[in-house]
Tab-separated table of C-alpha atoms in Angstrom:
chain	number	residue	atom	x	y	z
A	1	MET	CA	0.000	0.000	0.000
A	2	GLU	CA	2.803	2.436	0.875
A	3	SER	CA	4.613	1.646	-2.361
A	4	LEU	CA	1.444	2.436	-4.317
A	5	ARG	CA	0.930	5.712	-2.450
A	6	GLY	CA	4.568	6.566	-3.132
A	7	LEU	CA	4.113	5.930	-6.845
A	8	LEU	CA	0.965	8.058	-6.883
A	9	ILE	CA	2.569	11.035	-5.135
A	10	LEU	CA	5.542	10.765	-7.509
A	11	PHE	CA	3.094	11.032	-10.418
A	12	VAL	CA	1.465	14.080	-8.782
A	13	LEU	CA	4.808	15.837	-8.234
A	14	MET	CA	5.889	15.082	-11.780
A	15	GLY	CA	2.560	16.141	-13.315
A	16	HIS	CA	2.494	19.482	-11.513
A	17	ALA	CA	6.141	20.119	-12.397
A	18	ILE	CA	5.482	19.403	-16.084
A	19	VAL	CA	2.433	21.683	-16.192
A	20	GLY	CA	4.400	24.402	-14.388
A	21	VAL	CA	7.501	24.280	-16.594
A	22	TYR	CA	6.468	23.384	-20.144
A	23	ARG	CA	4.984	26.144	-22.295
A	24	ASP	CA	3.534	23.666	-24.806
A	25	LEU	CA	2.070	20.417	-23.466
A	26	THR	CA	0.881	19.011	-26.801
A	27	PHE	CA	3.410	16.187	-27.010
A	28	LEU	CA	3.124	15.433	-23.286
A	29	VAL	CA	-0.634	14.823	-23.364
A	30	PRO	CA	-0.351	10.976	-23.202
A	31	LEU	CA	1.951	11.196	-20.165
A	32	LEU	CA	-0.374	13.635	-18.393
A	33	ARG	CA	-3.360	11.439	-19.243
A	34	PHE	CA	-1.523	8.456	-17.748
A	35	VAL	CA	-0.758	10.146	-14.405
A	36	SER	CA	-4.046	12.073	-14.139
A	37	PRO	CA	-6.020	9.324	-12.276
A	38	SER	CA	-3.505	9.468	-9.396
A	39	VAL	CA	-5.763	11.532	-7.118
A	40	PHE	CA	-8.739	9.266	-7.930
A	41	VAL	CA	-6.673	6.267	-6.804
A	42	PHE	CA	-5.492	8.219	-3.729
A	43	VAL	CA	-9.119	8.706	-2.696
A	44	TYR	CA	-9.788	5.013	-3.340
A	45	LEU	CA	-6.904	4.112	-0.996
A	46	PHE	CA	-8.184	6.576	1.593
A	47	GLY	CA	-11.583	4.878	1.488
A	48	TYR	CA	-9.860	1.499	1.737
A	49	SER	CA	-7.958	2.576	4.853
A	50	GLN	CA	-11.152	3.899	6.477
A	51	GLY	CA	-13.002	0.679	5.694
A	52	ARG	CA	-10.357	-1.382	7.490
A	53	VAL	CA	-10.604	0.378	10.852
A	54	LYS	CA	-13.364	0.148	13.432
A	55	LYS	CA	-15.644	3.153	13.140
A	56	ASN	CA	-15.358	5.618	16.021
A	57	PRO	CA	-17.077	8.986	15.384
A	58	LEU	CA	-14.970	10.819	17.983
A	59	LYS	CA	-11.694	9.555	16.488
A	60	ILE	CA	-12.913	10.437	12.999
A	61	LEU	CA	-13.655	14.000	14.131
A	62	GLN	CA	-10.225	14.205	15.773
A	63	LYS	CA	-8.616	12.973	12.560
A	64	ALA	CA	-10.475	15.580	10.495
A	65	SER	CA	-9.375	18.249	12.977
A	66	SER	CA	-5.720	17.157	12.760
A	67	PHE	CA	-5.911	17.324	8.948
A	68	PHE	CA	-7.196	20.891	9.190
A	69	HIS	CA	-4.466	21.976	11.638
A	70	PHE	CA	-1.833	20.439	9.378
A	71	TYR	CA	-3.337	22.250	6.396
A	72	LEU	CA	-3.672	25.511	8.353
A	73	PHE	CA	0.059	25.558	9.124
A	74	TRP	CA	1.193	25.062	5.514
A	75	ALA	CA	-1.539	27.216	3.976
A	76	SER	CA	-0.604	30.070	6.343
A	77	LEU	CA	3.094	29.661	5.558
A	78	SER	CA	2.448	29.711	1.830
A	79	PHE	CA	0.173	32.754	2.230
A	80	ILE	CA	2.989	34.648	3.946
A	81	ALA	CA	5.290	33.693	1.059
A	82	TYR	CA	2.687	34.908	-1.474
A	83	VAL	CA	2.305	38.270	0.249
A	84	LEU	CA	6.047	38.838	0.670
A	85	LEU	CA	7.129	37.708	-2.798
A	86	ASP	CA	4.203	38.563	-5.111
A	87	GLY	CA	4.749	38.574	-8.904
A	88	GLU	CA	5.606	35.319	-10.671
A	89	TYR	CA	6.001	33.472	-7.386
A	90	THR	CA	2.270	33.755	-6.696
A	91	ASN	CA	1.144	32.103	-9.935
A	92	VAL	CA	-0.079	29.099	-7.914
A	93	TRP	CA	-2.107	31.314	-5.550
A	94	VAL	CA	-5.491	30.255	-6.926
A	95	THR	CA	-7.484	32.574	-4.621
A	96	LYS	CA	-6.236	35.610	-6.474
A	97	ARG	CA	-7.638	34.425	-9.809
A	98	VAL	CA	-10.872	32.842	-8.567
A	99	PHE	CA	-12.061	35.572	-6.199
A	100	SER	CA	-10.133	38.636	-7.510
A	101	VAL	CA	-9.374	39.667	-3.936
A	102	ASP	CA	-7.741	43.094	-3.610
A	103	ASP	CA	-8.910	44.013	-0.111
A	104	SER	CA	-7.137	43.885	3.229
A	105	ILE	CA	-4.517	41.285	4.098
A	106	LEU	CA	-6.868	39.771	6.682
A	107	LYS	CA	-9.661	39.306	4.132
A	108	LYS	CA	-7.225	37.794	1.633
A	109	TYR	CA	-5.976	35.408	4.303
A	110	LEU	CA	-9.423	34.303	5.487
A	111	ILE	CA	-10.709	33.708	1.949
A	112	THR	CA	-7.509	31.857	1.046
A	113	ILE	CA	-7.715	29.575	4.080
A	114	PHE	CA	-11.420	28.806	4.207
A	115	SER	CA	-11.931	28.456	0.461
A	116	PHE	CA	-8.968	26.030	0.338
A	117	THR	CA	-7.695	27.845	-2.764
A	118	GLY	CA	-4.246	28.832	-1.532
A	119	SER	CA	-2.579	26.466	-3.972
A	120	TRP	CA	-3.236	23.991	-6.766
A	121	GLN	CA	-3.774	21.028	-4.459
A	122	TYR	CA	-5.192	22.418	-1.208
A	123	TYR	CA	-8.723	21.552	-2.361
A	124	PHE	CA	-7.821	17.950	-1.555
A	125	VAL	CA	-7.712	18.663	2.197
A	126	LEU	CA	-11.333	19.814	2.159
A	127	VAL	CA	-12.257	16.723	0.135
A	128	VAL	CA	-10.568	14.453	2.688
A	129	MET	CA	-12.299	16.171	5.614
A	130	ILE	CA	-15.737	15.920	3.970
A	131	LEU	CA	-15.210	12.236	3.174
A	132	LEU	CA	-14.127	11.567	6.757
A	133	LEU	CA	-17.321	13.138	8.080
A	134	ILE	CA	-19.442	11.207	5.572
A	135	SER	CA	-17.768	7.952	6.658
A	136	ILE	CA	-19.389	8.325	10.098
A	137	PHE	CA	-22.771	7.598	8.497
A	138	ILE	CA	-21.694	4.751	6.193
A	139	LYS	CA	-23.136	1.409	7.315
A	140	ASP	CA	-23.099	-0.725	4.185
A	141	PRO	CA	-21.113	0.847	1.305
A	142	ARG	CA	-22.418	-1.797	-1.099
A	143	LYS	CA	-25.932	-0.368	-0.892
A	144	ILE	CA	-24.973	3.222	-1.718
A	145	LEU	CA	-22.112	2.612	-4.169
A	146	PRO	CA	-24.434	2.245	-7.238
A	147	PHE	CA	-26.084	5.597	-6.431
A	148	SER	CA	-22.673	7.189	-5.929
A	149	PHE	CA	-21.503	5.821	-9.282
A	150	ALA	CA	-24.635	7.207	-10.958
A	151	GLY	CA	-23.957	10.628	-9.411
A	152	ALA	CA	-20.344	10.588	-10.607
A	153	VAL	CA	-21.449	9.580	-14.122
A	154	VAL	CA	-24.047	12.374	-14.341
A	155	ASN	CA	-21.599	14.976	-13.023
A	156	SER	CA	-18.724	13.877	-15.275
A	157	SER	CA	-21.042	13.658	-18.291
A	158	PHE	CA	-21.901	17.322	-17.775
A	159	VAL	CA	-18.191	18.204	-17.617
A	160	SER	CA	-17.488	16.223	-20.807
A	161	PHE	CA	-20.445	17.853	-22.586
A	162	TRP	CA	-19.244	21.319	-21.571
A	163	PHE	CA	-15.705	20.829	-22.836
A	164	LEU	CA	-16.913	19.305	-26.099
A	165	THR	CA	-19.530	21.930	-26.931
A	166	LYS	CA	-18.455	25.187	-25.267
A	167	ASP	CA	-15.737	27.622	-26.300
A	168	ARG	CA	-15.003	28.801	-22.784
A	169	LEU	CA	-13.884	27.201	-19.535
A	170	LEU	CA	-16.264	26.517	-16.676
A	171	PRO	CA	-16.864	29.657	-14.531
A	172	PRO	CA	-14.236	29.729	-11.719
A	173	ILE	CA	-16.453	29.348	-8.633
A	174	GLU	CA	-19.178	27.184	-10.178
A	175	GLY	CA	-16.520	25.170	-11.991
A	176	ALA	CA	-14.665	24.472	-8.745
A	177	LEU	CA	-17.882	23.244	-7.101
A	178	ILE	CA	-18.620	20.970	-10.066
A	179	THR	CA	-15.093	19.558	-10.254
A	180	TYR	CA	-12.350	19.864	-7.626
A	181	LEU	CA	-14.572	20.585	-4.606
A	182	ASN	CA	-17.458	18.319	-5.601
A	183	PRO	CA	-18.221	15.629	-2.962
A	184	VAL	CA	-20.400	13.760	-5.492
A	185	HIS	CA	-17.345	13.075	-7.641
A	186	TRP	CA	-14.979	12.096	-4.831
A	187	LEU	CA	-17.458	9.989	-2.872
A	188	PHE	CA	-17.454	7.366	-5.628
A	189	PRO	CA	-13.763	6.279	-5.413
A	190	PHE	CA	-13.927	6.626	-1.615
A	191	LEU	CA	-16.865	4.189	-1.444
A	192	MET	CA	-15.142	1.843	-3.900
A	193	GLY	CA	-12.189	1.604	-1.541
A	194	TYR	CA	-14.416	1.352	1.528
A	195	LYS	CA	-16.406	-1.513	-0.033
A	196	ASP	CA	-13.261	-3.381	-1.138
A	197	ALA	CA	-11.875	-3.130	2.405
A	198	VAL	CA	-15.107	-4.485	3.896
A	199	GLU	CA	-15.054	-7.372	1.399
A	200	ARG	CA	-11.255	-7.816	1.788
A	201	LYS	CA	-10.994	-7.536	-1.967
A	202	LYS	CA	-7.769	-6.808	-3.821
A	203	ARG	CA	-8.042	-5.445	-7.343
A	204	GLU	CA	-5.684	-7.221	-9.726
A	205	PRO	CA	-5.274	-6.682	-13.490
A	206	ARG	CA	-7.363	-8.904	-15.748
A	207	LYS	CA	-7.227	-9.129	-19.533
A	208	LEU	CA	-10.589	-7.409	-19.999
A	209	SER	CA	-9.625	-4.678	-17.507
A	210	LEU	CA	-6.351	-4.013	-19.320
A	211	PHE	CA	-8.145	-3.855	-22.669
A	212	LEU	CA	-10.676	-1.362	-21.289
A	213	TYR	CA	-7.868	0.639	-19.671
A	214	VAL	CA	-5.980	0.949	-22.975
A	215	PHE	CA	-9.189	1.872	-24.811
A	216	LEU	CA	-10.133	4.545	-22.243
A	217	PHE	CA	-6.552	5.824	-22.156
A	218	ALA	CA	-6.638	6.346	-25.939
A	219	ILE	CA	-10.036	8.085	-25.800
A	220	GLY	CA	-8.880	10.156	-22.825
A	221	SER	CA	-5.737	11.274	-24.649
A	222	LEU	CA	-7.834	12.451	-27.606
A	223	GLU	CA	-10.085	14.280	-25.146
A	224	TYR	CA	-7.032	15.979	-23.616
A	225	TRP	CA	-5.698	17.031	-27.027
A	226	ASN	CA	-9.074	18.488	-27.960
A	227	ALA	CA	-9.388	20.441	-24.686
A	228	TYR	CA	-5.783	21.656	-24.784
A	229	GLY	CA	-6.162	22.747	-28.412
A	230	LYS	CA	-9.254	24.816	-27.521
A	231	PHE	CA	-8.276	26.262	-24.143
A	232	HIS	CA	-4.489	25.769	-23.863
A	233	THR	CA	-5.122	24.253	-20.428
A	234	LEU	CA	-6.445	20.992	-19.006
A	235	LEU	CA	-8.058	22.657	-15.996
A	236	GLY	CA	-11.338	20.951	-15.130
A	237	VAL	CA	-11.211	18.239	-17.768
A	238	ASP	CA	-8.051	16.753	-16.216
A	239	GLN	CA	-9.841	14.421	-13.768
A	240	PHE	CA	-13.533	15.121	-14.007
A	241	SER	CA	-14.728	14.071	-17.448
A	242	LEU	CA	-16.644	10.821	-17.925
A	243	THR	CA	-13.577	9.252	-19.528
A	244	GLY	CA	-11.513	10.374	-16.537
A	245	VAL	CA	-13.858	8.667	-14.061
A	246	LEU	CA	-13.926	5.396	-16.014
A	247	LEU	CA	-10.165	5.491	-16.540
A	248	GLY	CA	-9.735	6.037	-12.796
A	249	ILE	CA	-11.580	2.783	-12.062
A	250	TYR	CA	-9.216	0.690	-14.188
A	251	SER	CA	-6.145	2.695	-13.159
A	252	ILE	CA	-6.512	1.224	-9.657
A	253	GLU	CA	-5.549	-2.206	-10.991
A	254	VAL	CA	-2.862	-0.903	-13.347
A	255	PHE	CA	-1.183	1.318	-10.740
A	256	THR	CA	-1.362	-1.449	-8.114
A	257	TRP	CA	0.378	-3.856	-10.491
A	258	LEU	CA	2.976	-1.228	-11.407
A	259	ALA	CA	3.713	-0.438	-7.734
A	260	GLU	CA	4.278	-4.140	-7.029
A	261	LYS	CA	6.743	-4.369	-9.921
A	262	VAL	CA	8.757	-1.307	-8.826
A	263	ASN	CA	8.538	-1.984	-5.099
A	264	LEU	CA	11.445	0.302	-4.116
A	265	SER	CA	12.286	1.495	-0.608
A	266	PHE	CA	12.270	5.191	-1.539
A	267	LEU	CA	8.736	4.801	-2.946
A	268	LYS	CA	7.601	3.276	0.353
A	269	ARG	CA	9.083	6.234	2.215
A	270	MET	CA	7.363	8.666	-0.139
A	271	GLY	CA	4.131	6.749	0.404
A	272	ARG	CA	4.476	6.930	4.176
A	273	TYR	CA	4.689	10.727	3.991
A	274	SER	CA	2.626	11.231	0.839
A	275	PHE	CA	0.256	13.709	2.485
A	276	LEU	CA	3.201	15.851	3.607
A	277	LEU	CA	4.563	15.845	0.045
A	278	PHE	CA	1.108	16.663	-1.241
A	279	MET	CA	0.967	19.735	1.022
A	280	ILE	CA	4.455	21.142	0.445
A	281	HIS	CA	5.222	20.498	-3.210
A	282	MET	CA	3.102	23.425	-4.343
A	283	PRO	CA	3.853	26.274	-3.998
A	284	PHE	CA	7.386	25.683	-2.751
A	285	GLN	CA	8.801	23.636	-5.630
A	286	TRP	CA	7.254	26.222	-7.964
A	287	MET	CA	8.898	29.116	-6.088
A	288	PHE	CA	12.222	27.282	-6.162
A	289	TYR	CA	11.914	26.877	-9.946
A	290	VAL	CA	10.942	30.530	-10.561
A	291	PHE	CA	13.840	31.729	-8.404
A	292	LEU	CA	16.525	29.552	-10.020
A	293	ASP	CA	15.175	30.032	-13.542
A	294	THR	CA	16.159	33.705	-13.394
A	295	PHE	CA	19.821	32.700	-12.979
A	296	VAL	CA	20.179	29.354	-14.756
A	297	ASP	CA	19.013	28.356	-18.226
A	298	LEU	CA	18.252	24.631	-18.316
A	299	PRO	CA	16.144	22.339	-20.526
A	300	GLU	CA	12.539	21.950	-19.401
A	301	TRP	CA	12.908	18.232	-18.642
A	302	CYS	CA	15.820	19.076	-16.354
A	303	TRP	CA	13.685	21.552	-14.392
A	304	VAL	CA	11.017	18.884	-13.904
A	305	ILE	CA	13.570	16.558	-12.297
A	306	ILE	CA	14.986	19.381	-10.156
A	307	MET	CA	11.523	20.383	-8.906
A	308	VAL	CA	10.633	16.822	-7.914
A	309	VAL	CA	13.993	16.301	-6.185
A	310	PHE	CA	13.605	19.632	-4.373
A	311	SER	CA	10.252	18.531	-2.916
A	312	LEU	CA	11.831	15.283	-1.717
A	313	MET	CA	14.712	17.222	-0.135
A	314	ILE	CA	12.269	19.490	1.711
A	315	MET	CA	10.447	16.394	2.963
A	316	GLU	CA	13.660	14.858	4.308
A	317	ILE	CA	14.704	18.108	5.996
A	318	LEU	CA	11.293	18.396	7.668
A	319	LEU	CA	11.404	14.785	8.851
A	320	LYS	CA	14.807	15.336	10.451
A	321	LEU	CA	13.612	18.582	12.024
A	322	ALA	CA	10.501	16.828	13.345
A	323	ARG	CA	12.636	14.556	15.544
A	324	ILE	CA	13.434	17.441	17.888
A	325	LEU	CA	9.925	18.922	17.934
A	326	PRO	CA	7.323	18.181	20.635
A	327	LYS	CA	4.743	15.655	19.440
A	328	PRO	CA	1.819	18.142	19.100
A	329	VAL	CA	3.999	20.498	17.029
A	330	ARG	CA	5.409	17.617	14.987
A	331	LYS	CA	1.891	16.521	14.056
A	332	ILE	CA	1.088	20.015	12.788
A	333	VAL	CA	4.324	20.314	10.779
A	334	ILE	CA	4.584	16.884	9.136
A	335	GLY	CA	1.075	15.540	9.695
A	336	ALA	CA	2.253	12.400	11.503
């Protein structure tokens, strides 16, 4: 499980680095399509882990609270960096673009924190907290999974229809609620994992599954090329189209098989602290890139490697620092 989480977070780091560095993603569309289901599989694994433990509402609430405190620390730190640096460094400060906030520092801070839009991936913390709270009320995931799947299909069908027929992106706030912050979408992989844990089921690649995966991957790549050609971005269509949902289902088996084949110790370590990496890699690896890029001219592929390695270095430094911190502070800083 840790090896799989490590592989997934590596895909996330790499994907965000590629999108941040490359000016033209046309030839990288298949690679981005391949790694795009990583968050879907992350949510599946989160559901699986929740399904394996005995349900205790108080502990679930405490866990959700610890997630928020962990997020609050890093979101506040990144906000300070945004305010002090401004300019190119704040390109990943999503709040600025979504809400057009130009008021007081306090208002900027509160909107940034409580809208979970301080960076490209902070939405995921809100998703995790909502799913934790929902898990309190789950009795038999098998009974509600079909309805959850139907909801995900309807929602993703709307997203696919929009990107195929419209000449503009989804509106920022409404688009976020339909895609990244939509519990209807994320509940489906969470319940899949929860159900598999209850049934003690392990998903392994089968010939039909691999065939469907390849077929959906090809269709999904064409979908990406079409969206990128129209909008010069993959925002919104990246994970939330109908093809993306179906590809996510079969990616669970493919990624599990791949993680077993490359079962390396550094991947296990990355998996153990995947949530920490998820929190710190943006905006800090982006800021590191923007800073160095003004002094050093390197190929784009080289910057991708440097950004990923930088995030891993920050993780290791934080883990060493955490050894001397009191336990309550350590939990806030590294989330464990």
